PDB file of C-alpha atoms and ligand atoms in Angstrom:
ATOM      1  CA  UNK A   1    -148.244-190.475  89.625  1.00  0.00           C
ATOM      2  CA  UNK A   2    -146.501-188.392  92.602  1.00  0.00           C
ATOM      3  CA  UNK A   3    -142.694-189.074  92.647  1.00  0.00           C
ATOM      4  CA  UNK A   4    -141.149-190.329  95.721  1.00  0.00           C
ATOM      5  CA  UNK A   5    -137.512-189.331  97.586  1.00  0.00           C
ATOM      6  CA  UNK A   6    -135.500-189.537  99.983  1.00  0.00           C
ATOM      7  CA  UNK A   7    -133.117-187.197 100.760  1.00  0.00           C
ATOM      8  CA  UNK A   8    -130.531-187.645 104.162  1.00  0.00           C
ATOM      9  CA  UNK A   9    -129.269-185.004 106.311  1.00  0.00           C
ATOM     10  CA  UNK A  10    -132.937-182.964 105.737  1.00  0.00           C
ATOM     11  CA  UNK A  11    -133.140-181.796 109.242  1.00  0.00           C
ATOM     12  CA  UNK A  12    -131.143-178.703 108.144  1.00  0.00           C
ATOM     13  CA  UNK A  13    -128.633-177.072 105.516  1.00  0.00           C
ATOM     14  CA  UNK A  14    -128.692-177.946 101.811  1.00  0.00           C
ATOM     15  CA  UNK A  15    -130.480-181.278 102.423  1.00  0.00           C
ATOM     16  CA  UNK A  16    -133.403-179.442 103.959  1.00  0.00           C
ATOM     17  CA  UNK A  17    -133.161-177.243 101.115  1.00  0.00           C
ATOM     18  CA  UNK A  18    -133.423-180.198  98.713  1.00  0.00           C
ATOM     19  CA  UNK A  19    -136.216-181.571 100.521  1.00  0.00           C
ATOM     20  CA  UNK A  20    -138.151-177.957 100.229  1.00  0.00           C
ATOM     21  CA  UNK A  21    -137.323-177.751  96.906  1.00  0.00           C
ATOM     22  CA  UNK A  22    -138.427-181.640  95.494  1.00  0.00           C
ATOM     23  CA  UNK A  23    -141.739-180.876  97.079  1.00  0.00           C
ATOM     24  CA  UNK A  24    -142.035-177.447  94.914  1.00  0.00           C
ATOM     25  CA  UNK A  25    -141.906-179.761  92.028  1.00  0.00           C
ATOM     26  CA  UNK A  26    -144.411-182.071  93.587  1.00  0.00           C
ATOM     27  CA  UNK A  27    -142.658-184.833  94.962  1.00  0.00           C
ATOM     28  CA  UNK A  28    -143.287-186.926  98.559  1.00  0.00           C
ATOM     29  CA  UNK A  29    -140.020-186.403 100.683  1.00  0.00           C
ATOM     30  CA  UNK A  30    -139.390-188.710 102.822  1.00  0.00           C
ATOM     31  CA  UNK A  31    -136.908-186.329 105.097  1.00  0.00           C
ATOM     32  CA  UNK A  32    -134.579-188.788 106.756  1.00  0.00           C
ATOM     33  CA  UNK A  33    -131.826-187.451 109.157  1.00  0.00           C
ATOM     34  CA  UNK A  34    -130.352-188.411 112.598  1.00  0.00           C
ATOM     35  CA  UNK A  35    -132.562-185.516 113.746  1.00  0.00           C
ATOM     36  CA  UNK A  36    -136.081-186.226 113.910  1.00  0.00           C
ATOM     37  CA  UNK A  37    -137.844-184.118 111.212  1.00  0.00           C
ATOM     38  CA  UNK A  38    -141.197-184.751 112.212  1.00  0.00           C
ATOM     39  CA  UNK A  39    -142.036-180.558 112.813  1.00  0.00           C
ATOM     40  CA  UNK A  40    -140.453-179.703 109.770  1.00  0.00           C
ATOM     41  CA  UNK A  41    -143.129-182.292 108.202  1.00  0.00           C
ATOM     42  CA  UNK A  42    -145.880-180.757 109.744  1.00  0.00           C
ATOM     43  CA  UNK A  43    -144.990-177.445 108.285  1.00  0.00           C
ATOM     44  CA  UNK A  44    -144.440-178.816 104.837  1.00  0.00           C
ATOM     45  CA  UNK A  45    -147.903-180.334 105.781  1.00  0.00           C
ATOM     46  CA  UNK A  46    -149.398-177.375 106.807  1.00  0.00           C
ATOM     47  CA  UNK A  47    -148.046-175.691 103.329  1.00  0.00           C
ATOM     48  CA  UNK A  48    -150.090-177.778 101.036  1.00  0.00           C
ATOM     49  CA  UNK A  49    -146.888-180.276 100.729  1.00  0.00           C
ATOM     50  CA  UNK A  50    -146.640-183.936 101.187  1.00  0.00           C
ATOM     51  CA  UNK A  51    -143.359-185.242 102.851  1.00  0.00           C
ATOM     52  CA  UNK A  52    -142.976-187.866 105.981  1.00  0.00           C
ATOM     53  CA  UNK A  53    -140.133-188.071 108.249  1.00  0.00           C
ATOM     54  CA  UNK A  54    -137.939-190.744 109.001  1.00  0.00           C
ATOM     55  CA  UNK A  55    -134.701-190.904 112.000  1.00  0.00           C
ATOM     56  CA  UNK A  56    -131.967-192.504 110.171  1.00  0.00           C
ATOM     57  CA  UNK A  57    -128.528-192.435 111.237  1.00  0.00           C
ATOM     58  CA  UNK A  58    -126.090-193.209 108.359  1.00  0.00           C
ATOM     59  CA  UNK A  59    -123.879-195.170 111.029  1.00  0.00           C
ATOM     60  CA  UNK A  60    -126.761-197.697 111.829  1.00  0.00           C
ATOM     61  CA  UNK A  61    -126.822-200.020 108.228  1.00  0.00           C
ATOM     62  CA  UNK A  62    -128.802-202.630 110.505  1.00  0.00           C
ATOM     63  CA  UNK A  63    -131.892-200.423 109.857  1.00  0.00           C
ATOM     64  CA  UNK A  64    -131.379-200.010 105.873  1.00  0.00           C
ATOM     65  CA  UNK A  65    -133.005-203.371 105.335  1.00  0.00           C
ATOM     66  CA  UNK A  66    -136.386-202.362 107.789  1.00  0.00           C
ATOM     67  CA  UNK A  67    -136.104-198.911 106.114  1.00  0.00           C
ATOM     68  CA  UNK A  68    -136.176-199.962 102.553  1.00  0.00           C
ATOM     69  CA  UNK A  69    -139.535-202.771 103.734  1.00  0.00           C
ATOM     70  CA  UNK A  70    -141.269-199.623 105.191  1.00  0.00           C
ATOM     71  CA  UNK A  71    -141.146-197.846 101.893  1.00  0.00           C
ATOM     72  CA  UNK A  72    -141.828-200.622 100.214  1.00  0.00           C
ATOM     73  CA  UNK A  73    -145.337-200.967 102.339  1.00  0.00           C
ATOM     74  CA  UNK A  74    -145.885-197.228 101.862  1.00  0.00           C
ATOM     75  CA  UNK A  75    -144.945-196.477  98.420  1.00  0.00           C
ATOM     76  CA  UNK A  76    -143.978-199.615  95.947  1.00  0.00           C
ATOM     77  CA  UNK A  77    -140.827-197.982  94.713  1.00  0.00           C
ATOM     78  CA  UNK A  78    -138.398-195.420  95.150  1.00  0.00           C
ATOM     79  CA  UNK A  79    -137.875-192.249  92.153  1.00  0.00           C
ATOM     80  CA  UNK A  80    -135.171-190.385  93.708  1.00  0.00           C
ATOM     81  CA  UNK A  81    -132.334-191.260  96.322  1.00  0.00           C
ATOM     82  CA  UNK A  82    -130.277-187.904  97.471  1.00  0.00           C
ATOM     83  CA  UNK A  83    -127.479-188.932  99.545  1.00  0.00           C
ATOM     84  CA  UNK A  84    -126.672-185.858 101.396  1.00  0.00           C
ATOM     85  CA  UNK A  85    -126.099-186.392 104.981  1.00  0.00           C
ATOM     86  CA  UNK A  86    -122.219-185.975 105.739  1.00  0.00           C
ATOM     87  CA  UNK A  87    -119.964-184.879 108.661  1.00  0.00           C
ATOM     88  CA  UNK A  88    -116.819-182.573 108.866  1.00  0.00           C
ATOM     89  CA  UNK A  89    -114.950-183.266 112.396  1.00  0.00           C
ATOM     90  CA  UNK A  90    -111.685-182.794 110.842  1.00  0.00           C
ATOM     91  CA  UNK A  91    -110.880-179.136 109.178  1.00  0.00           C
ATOM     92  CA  UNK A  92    -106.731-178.729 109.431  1.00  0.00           C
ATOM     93  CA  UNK A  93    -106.005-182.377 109.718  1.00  0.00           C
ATOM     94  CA  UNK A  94    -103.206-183.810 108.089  1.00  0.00           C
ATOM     95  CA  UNK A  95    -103.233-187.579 107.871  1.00  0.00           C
ATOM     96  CA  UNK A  96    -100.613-188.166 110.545  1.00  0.00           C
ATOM     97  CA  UNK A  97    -102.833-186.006 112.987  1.00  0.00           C
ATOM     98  CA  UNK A  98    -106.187-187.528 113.052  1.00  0.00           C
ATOM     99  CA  UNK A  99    -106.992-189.870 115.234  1.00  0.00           C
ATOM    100  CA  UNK A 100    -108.156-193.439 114.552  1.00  0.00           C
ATOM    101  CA  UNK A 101    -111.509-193.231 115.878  1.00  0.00           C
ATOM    102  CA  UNK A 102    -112.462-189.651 114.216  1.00  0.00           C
ATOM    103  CA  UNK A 103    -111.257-191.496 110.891  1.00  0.00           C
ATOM    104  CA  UNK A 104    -113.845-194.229 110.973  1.00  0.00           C
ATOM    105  CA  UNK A 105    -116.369-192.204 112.424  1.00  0.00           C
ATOM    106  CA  UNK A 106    -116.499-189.830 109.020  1.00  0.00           C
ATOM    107  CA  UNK A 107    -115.883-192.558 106.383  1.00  0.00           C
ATOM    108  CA  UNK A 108    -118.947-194.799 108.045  1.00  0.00           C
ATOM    109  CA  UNK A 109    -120.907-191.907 107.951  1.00  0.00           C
ATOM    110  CA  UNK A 110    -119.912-190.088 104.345  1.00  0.00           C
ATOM    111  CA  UNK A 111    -118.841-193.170 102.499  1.00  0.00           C
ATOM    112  CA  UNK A 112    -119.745-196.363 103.732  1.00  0.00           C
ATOM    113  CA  UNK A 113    -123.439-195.263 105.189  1.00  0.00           C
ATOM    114  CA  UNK A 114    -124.619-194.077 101.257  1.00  0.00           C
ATOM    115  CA  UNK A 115    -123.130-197.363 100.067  1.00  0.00           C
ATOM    116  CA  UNK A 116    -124.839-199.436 102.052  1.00  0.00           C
ATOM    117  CA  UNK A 117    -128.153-197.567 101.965  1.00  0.00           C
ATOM    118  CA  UNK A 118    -128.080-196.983  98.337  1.00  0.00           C
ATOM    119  CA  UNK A 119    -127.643-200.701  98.186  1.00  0.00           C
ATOM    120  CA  UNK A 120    -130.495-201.554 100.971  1.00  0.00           C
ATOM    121  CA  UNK A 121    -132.668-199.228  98.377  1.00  0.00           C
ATOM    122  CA  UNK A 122    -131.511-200.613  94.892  1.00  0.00           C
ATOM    123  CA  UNK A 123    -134.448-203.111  94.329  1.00  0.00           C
ATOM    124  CA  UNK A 124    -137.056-200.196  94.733  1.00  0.00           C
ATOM    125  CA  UNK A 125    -135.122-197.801  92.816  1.00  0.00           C
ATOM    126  CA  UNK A 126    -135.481-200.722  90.256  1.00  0.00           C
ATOM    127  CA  UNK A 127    -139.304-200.219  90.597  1.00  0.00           C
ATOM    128  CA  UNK A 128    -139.001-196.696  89.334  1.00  0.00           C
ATOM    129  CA  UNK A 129    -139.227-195.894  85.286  1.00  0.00           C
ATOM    130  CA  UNK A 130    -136.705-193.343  85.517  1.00  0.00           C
ATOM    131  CA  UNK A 131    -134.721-193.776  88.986  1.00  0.00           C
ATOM    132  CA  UNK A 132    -132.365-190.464  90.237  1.00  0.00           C
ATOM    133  CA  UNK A 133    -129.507-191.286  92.562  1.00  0.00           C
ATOM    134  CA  UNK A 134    -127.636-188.059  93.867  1.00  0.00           C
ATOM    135  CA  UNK A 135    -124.066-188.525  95.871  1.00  0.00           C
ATOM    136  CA  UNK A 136    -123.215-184.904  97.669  1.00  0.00           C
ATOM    137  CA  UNK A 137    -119.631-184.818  97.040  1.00  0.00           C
ATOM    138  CA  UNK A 138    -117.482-182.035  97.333  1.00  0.00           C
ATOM    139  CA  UNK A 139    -114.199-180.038  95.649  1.00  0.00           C
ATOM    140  CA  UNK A 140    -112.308-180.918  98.872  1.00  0.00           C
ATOM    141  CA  UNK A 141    -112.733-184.809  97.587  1.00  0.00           C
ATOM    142  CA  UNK A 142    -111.550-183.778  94.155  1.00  0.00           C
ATOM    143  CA  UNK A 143    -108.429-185.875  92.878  1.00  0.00           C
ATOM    144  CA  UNK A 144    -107.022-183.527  90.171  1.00  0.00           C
ATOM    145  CA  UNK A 145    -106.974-180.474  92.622  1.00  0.00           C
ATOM    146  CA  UNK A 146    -105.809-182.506  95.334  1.00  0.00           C
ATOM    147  CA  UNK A 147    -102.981-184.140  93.682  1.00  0.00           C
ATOM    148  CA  UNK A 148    -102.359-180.951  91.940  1.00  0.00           C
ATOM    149  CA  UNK A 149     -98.878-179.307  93.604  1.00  0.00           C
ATOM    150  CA  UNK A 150     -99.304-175.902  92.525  1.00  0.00           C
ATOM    151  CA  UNK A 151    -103.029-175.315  93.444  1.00  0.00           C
ATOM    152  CA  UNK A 152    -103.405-172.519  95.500  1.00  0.00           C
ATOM    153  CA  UNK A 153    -105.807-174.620  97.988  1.00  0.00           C
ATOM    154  CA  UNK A 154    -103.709-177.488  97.695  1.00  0.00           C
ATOM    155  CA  UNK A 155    -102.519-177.245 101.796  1.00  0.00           C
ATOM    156  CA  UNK A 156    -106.453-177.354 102.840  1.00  0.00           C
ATOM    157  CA  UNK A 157    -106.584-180.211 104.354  1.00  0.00           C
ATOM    158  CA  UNK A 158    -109.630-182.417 106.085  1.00  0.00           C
ATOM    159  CA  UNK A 159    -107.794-186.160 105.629  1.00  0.00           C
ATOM    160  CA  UNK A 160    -110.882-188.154 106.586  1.00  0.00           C
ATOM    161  CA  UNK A 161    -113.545-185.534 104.940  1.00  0.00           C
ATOM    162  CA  UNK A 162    -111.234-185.665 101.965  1.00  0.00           C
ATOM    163  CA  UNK A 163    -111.157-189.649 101.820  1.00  0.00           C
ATOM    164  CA  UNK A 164    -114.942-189.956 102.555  1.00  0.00           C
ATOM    165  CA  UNK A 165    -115.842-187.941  99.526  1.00  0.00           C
ATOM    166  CA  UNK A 166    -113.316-189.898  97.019  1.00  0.00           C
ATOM    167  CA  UNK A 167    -115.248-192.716  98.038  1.00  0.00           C
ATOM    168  CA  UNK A 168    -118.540-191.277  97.238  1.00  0.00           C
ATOM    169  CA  UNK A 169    -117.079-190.850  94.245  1.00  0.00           C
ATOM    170  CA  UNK A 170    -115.855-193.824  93.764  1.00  0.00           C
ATOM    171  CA  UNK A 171    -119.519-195.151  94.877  1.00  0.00           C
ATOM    172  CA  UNK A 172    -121.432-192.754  92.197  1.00  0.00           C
ATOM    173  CA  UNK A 173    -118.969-194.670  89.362  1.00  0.00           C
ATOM    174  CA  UNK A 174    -119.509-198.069  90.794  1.00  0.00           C
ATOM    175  CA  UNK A 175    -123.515-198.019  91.328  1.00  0.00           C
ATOM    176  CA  UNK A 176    -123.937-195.344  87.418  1.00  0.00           C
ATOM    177  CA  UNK A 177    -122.241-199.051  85.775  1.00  0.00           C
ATOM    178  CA  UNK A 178    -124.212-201.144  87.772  1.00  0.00           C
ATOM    179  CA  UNK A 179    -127.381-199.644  87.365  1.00  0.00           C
ATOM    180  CA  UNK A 180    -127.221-198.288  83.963  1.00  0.00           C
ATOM    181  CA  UNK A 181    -128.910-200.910  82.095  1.00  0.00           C
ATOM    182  CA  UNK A 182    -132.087-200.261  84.719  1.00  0.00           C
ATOM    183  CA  UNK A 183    -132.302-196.685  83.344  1.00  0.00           C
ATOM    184  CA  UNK A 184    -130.933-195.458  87.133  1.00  0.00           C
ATOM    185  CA  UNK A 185    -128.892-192.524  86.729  1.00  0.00           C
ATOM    186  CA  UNK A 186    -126.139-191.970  88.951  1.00  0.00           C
ATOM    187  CA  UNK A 187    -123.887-188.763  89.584  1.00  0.00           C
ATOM    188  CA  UNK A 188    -122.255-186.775  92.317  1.00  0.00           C
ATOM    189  CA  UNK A 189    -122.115-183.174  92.693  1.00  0.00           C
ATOM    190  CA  UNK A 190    -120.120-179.991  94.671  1.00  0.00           C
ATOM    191  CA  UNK A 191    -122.688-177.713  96.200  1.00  0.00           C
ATOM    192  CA  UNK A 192    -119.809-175.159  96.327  1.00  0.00           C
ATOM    193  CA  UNK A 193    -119.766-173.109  99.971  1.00  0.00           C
ATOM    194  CA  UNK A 194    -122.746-173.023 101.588  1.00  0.00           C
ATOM    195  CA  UNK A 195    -123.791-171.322 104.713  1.00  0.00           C
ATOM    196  CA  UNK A 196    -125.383-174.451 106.648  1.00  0.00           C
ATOM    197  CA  UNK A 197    -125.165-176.485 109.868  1.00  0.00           C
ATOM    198  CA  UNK A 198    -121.727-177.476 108.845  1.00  0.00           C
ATOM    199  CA  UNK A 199    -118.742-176.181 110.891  1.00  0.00           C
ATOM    200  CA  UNK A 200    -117.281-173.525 108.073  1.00  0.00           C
ATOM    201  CA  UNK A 201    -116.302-171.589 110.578  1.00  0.00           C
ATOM    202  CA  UNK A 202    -111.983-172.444 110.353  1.00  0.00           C
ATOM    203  CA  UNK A 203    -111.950-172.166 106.681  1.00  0.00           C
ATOM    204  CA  UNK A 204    -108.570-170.186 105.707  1.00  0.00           C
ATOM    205  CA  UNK A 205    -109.635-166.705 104.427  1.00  0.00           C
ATOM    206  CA  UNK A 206    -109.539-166.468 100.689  1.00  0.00           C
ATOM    207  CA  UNK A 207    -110.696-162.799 100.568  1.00  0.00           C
ATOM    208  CA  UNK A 208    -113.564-161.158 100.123  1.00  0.00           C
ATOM    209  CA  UNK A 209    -114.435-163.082  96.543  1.00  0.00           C
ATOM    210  CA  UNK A 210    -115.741-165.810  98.540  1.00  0.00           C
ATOM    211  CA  UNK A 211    -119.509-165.245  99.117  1.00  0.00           C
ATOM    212  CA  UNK A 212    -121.175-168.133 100.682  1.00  0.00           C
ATOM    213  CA  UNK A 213    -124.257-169.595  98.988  1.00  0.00           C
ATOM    214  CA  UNK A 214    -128.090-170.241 100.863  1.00  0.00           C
ATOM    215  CA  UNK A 215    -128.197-173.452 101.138  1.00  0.00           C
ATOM    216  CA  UNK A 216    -130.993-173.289  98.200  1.00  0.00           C
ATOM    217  CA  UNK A 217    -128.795-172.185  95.784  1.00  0.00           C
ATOM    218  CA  UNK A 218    -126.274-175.200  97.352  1.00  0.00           C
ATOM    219  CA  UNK A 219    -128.778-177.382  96.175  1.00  0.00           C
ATOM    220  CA  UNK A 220    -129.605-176.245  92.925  1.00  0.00           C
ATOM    221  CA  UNK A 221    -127.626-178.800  91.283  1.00  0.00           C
ATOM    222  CA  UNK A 222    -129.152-181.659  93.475  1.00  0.00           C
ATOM    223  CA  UNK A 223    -132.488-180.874  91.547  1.00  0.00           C
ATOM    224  CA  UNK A 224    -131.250-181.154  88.366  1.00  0.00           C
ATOM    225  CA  UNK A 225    -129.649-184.243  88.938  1.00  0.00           C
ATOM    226  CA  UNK A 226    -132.843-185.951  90.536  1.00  0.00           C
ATOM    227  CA  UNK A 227    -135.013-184.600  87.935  1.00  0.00           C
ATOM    228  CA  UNK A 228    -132.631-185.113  84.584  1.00  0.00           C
ATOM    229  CA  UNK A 229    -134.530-186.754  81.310  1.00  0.00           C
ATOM    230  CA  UNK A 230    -133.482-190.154  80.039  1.00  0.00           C
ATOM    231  CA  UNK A 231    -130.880-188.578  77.729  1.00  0.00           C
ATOM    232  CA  UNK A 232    -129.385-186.761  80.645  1.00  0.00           C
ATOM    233  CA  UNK A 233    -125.859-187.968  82.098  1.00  0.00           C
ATOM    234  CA  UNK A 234    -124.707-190.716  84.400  1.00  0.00           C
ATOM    235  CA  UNK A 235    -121.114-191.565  86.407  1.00  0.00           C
ATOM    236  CA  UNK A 236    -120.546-187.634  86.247  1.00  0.00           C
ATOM    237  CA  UNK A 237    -119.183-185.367  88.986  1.00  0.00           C
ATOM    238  CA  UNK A 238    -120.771-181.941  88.853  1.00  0.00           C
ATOM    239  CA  UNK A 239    -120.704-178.567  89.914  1.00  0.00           C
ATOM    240  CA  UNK A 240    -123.213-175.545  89.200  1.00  0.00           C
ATOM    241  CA  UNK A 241    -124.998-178.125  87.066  1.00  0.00           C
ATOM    242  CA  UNK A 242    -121.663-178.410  84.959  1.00  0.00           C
ATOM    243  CA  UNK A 243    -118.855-181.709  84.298  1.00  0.00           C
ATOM    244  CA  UNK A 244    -116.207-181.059  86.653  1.00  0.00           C
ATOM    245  CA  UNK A 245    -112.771-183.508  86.478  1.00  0.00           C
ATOM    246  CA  UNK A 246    -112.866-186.695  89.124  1.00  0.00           C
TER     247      UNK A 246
HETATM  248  N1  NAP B   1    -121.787-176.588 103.438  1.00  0.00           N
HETATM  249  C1  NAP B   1    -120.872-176.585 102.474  1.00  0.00           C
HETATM  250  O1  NAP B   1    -120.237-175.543 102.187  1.00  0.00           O
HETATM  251  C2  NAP B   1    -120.581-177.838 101.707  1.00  0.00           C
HETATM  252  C3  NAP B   1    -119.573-177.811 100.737  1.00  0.00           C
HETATM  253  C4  NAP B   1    -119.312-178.957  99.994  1.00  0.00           C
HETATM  254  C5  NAP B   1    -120.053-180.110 100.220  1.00  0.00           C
HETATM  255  N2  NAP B   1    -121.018-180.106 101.184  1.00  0.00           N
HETATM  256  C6  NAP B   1    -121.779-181.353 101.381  1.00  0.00           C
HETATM  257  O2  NAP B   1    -123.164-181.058 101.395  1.00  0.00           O
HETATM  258  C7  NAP B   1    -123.865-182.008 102.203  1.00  0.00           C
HETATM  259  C8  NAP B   1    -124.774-181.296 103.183  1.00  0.00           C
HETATM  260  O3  NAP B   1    -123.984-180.427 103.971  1.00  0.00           O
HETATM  261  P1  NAP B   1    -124.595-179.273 104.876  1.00  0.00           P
HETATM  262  O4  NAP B   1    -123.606-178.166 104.833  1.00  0.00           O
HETATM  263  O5  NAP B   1    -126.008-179.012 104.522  1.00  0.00           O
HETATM  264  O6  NAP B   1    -124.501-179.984 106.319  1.00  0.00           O
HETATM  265  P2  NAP B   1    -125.303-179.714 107.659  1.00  0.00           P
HETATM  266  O7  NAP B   1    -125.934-178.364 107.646  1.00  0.00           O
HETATM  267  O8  NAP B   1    -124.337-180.044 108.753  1.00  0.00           O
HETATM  268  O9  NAP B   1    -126.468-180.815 107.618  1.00  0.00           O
HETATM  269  C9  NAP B   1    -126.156-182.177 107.625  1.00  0.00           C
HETATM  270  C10 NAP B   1    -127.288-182.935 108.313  1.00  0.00           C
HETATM  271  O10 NAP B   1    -126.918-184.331 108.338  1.00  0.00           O
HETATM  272  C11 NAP B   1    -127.146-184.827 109.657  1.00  0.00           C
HETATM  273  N3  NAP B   1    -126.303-185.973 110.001  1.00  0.00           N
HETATM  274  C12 NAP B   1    -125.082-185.958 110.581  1.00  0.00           C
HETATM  275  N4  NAP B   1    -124.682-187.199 110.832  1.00  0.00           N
HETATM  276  C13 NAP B   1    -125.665-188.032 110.407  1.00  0.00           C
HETATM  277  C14 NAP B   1    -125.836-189.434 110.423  1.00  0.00           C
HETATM  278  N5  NAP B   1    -124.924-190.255 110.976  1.00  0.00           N
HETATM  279  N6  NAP B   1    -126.951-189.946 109.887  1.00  0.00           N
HETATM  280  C15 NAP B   1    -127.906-189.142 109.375  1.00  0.00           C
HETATM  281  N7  NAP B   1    -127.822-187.799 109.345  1.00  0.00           N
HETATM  282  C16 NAP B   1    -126.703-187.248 109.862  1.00  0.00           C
HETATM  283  C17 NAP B   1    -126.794-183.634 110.532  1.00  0.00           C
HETATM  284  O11 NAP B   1    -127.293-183.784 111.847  1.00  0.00           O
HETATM  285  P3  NAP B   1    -126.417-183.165 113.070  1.00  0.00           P
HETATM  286  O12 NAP B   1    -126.480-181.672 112.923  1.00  0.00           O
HETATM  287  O13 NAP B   1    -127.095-183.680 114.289  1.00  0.00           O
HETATM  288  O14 NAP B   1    -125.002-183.674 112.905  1.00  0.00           O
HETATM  289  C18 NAP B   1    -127.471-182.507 109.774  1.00  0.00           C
HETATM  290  O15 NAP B   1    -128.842-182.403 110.113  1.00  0.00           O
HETATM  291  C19 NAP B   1    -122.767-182.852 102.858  1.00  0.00           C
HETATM  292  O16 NAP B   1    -122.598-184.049 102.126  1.00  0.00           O
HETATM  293  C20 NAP B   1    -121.520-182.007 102.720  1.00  0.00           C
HETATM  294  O17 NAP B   1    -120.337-182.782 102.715  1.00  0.00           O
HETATM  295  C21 NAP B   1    -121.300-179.009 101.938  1.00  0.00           C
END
């Protein structure tokens, strides 16, 4: 039977990547993204690929419930959730300099829009035999650097970006205990730099050992984690398909 997923934030980047690279292993892709990703489908189409498209902005929960019917109608289930969608508005901002508004706007859309869709989605993923949920974290959201005082990236600083991804976090722990005894597996993952949509563009200059990644090789990880056995792990934060500290 063909596996279904949705992935967010597929118009572009590493979730477009992740999209390209479930349907190489023969999954439907439901591409969902504020951007409507309707050509993009056609081309998968065209390619010998199925995949449908779906506008979803992470800000607008009133749709999850409508969302989760329509694949309901379509499909029965859900196999694989990939939250990926995510903003960065706030690259050099200490707490005390971002404004209120920017603030909420990036934890509705990085934290609380994956909660509340992963929840809207729960009963289908319930439907699966061997549901995948996969939270795109980041380093920058990592507490042990973060709160570490002598590491040598410890004055970047993105205070809302930062937060948001804690909380994803803090979502892939909550939802891995939750769901555990369903056989849902639940984990976040770094994709590490990767040239994408996302404005990279003010990062300090480490030197000439930084070599961005293609947004495939972002999502490398992503696979993995949506196509892990039953053995594989849960409530795990990753990087280059390794356990990284919280
Ligand atoms: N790139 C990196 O180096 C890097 C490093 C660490 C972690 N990450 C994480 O990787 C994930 C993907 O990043 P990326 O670099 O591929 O980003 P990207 O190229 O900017 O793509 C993100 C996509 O999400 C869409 N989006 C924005 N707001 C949305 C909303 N409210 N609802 C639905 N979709 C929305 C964007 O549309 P618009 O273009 O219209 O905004 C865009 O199509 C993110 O979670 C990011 O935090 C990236």
């Amino acid at each position: 039977m063909q596996k279904i997923a949705l992935v967010t934030g597929a118009y572009q980047g590493i979730g477009l990547a992740t999209s390209e690279l479930l349907m190489e292993q023969g999954f439907h892709v439901i591409m969902a993204d504020i951007q409507s990703c309707s050509a993009l489908v056609n081309n998968f189409r065209q390619k010998g690929y199925t995949a449908s498209h779906l506008k979803l902005d992470l800000a607008m929960s009133s749709i999850f419930p409508a969302v989760a019917n329509k694949i309901e109608e379509q499909f029965g289930r859900l196999d694989v959730l990939v939250n990926n969608a995510a903003i960065l508005v706030d690259l050099g901002r200490h707490p005390s300099l971002i404004d209120e508004d920017t603030y909420r706007r990036v934890i509705e859309v990085n934290q609380i829009g994956p909660f509340l869709l992963t929840r809207a989605l729960t009963p289908l993923l319930k439907k699966s035999s061997q549901a995948r949920i996969v939270n795109v974290s980041s380093q920058a959201g990592q507490l042990a650097q973060l709160s570490d005082m002598a590491s040598p990236i410890k004055d970047d600083v993105c205070a809302a970006y930062q937060s948001s991804k804690i909380g994803v976090n803090a979502n892939t722990v909550l939802f891995a205990k939750e769901l555990e005894p369903f056989g849902i597996k639940v984990n976040s993952y770094c994709p590490g730099w990767v040239d994408s949509g996302m404005n990279l563009d003010e990062l300090p200059d480490y030197g000439e050992h930084i070599r961005l990644k293609s947004p495939k090789e972002g999502a490398d990880t992503a696979i993995w984690l949506a196509t892990l056995d039953a053995d594989g792990p849960t409530a795990g934060f990753f990087s280059e398909r390794e356990k990284i500290n919280w």
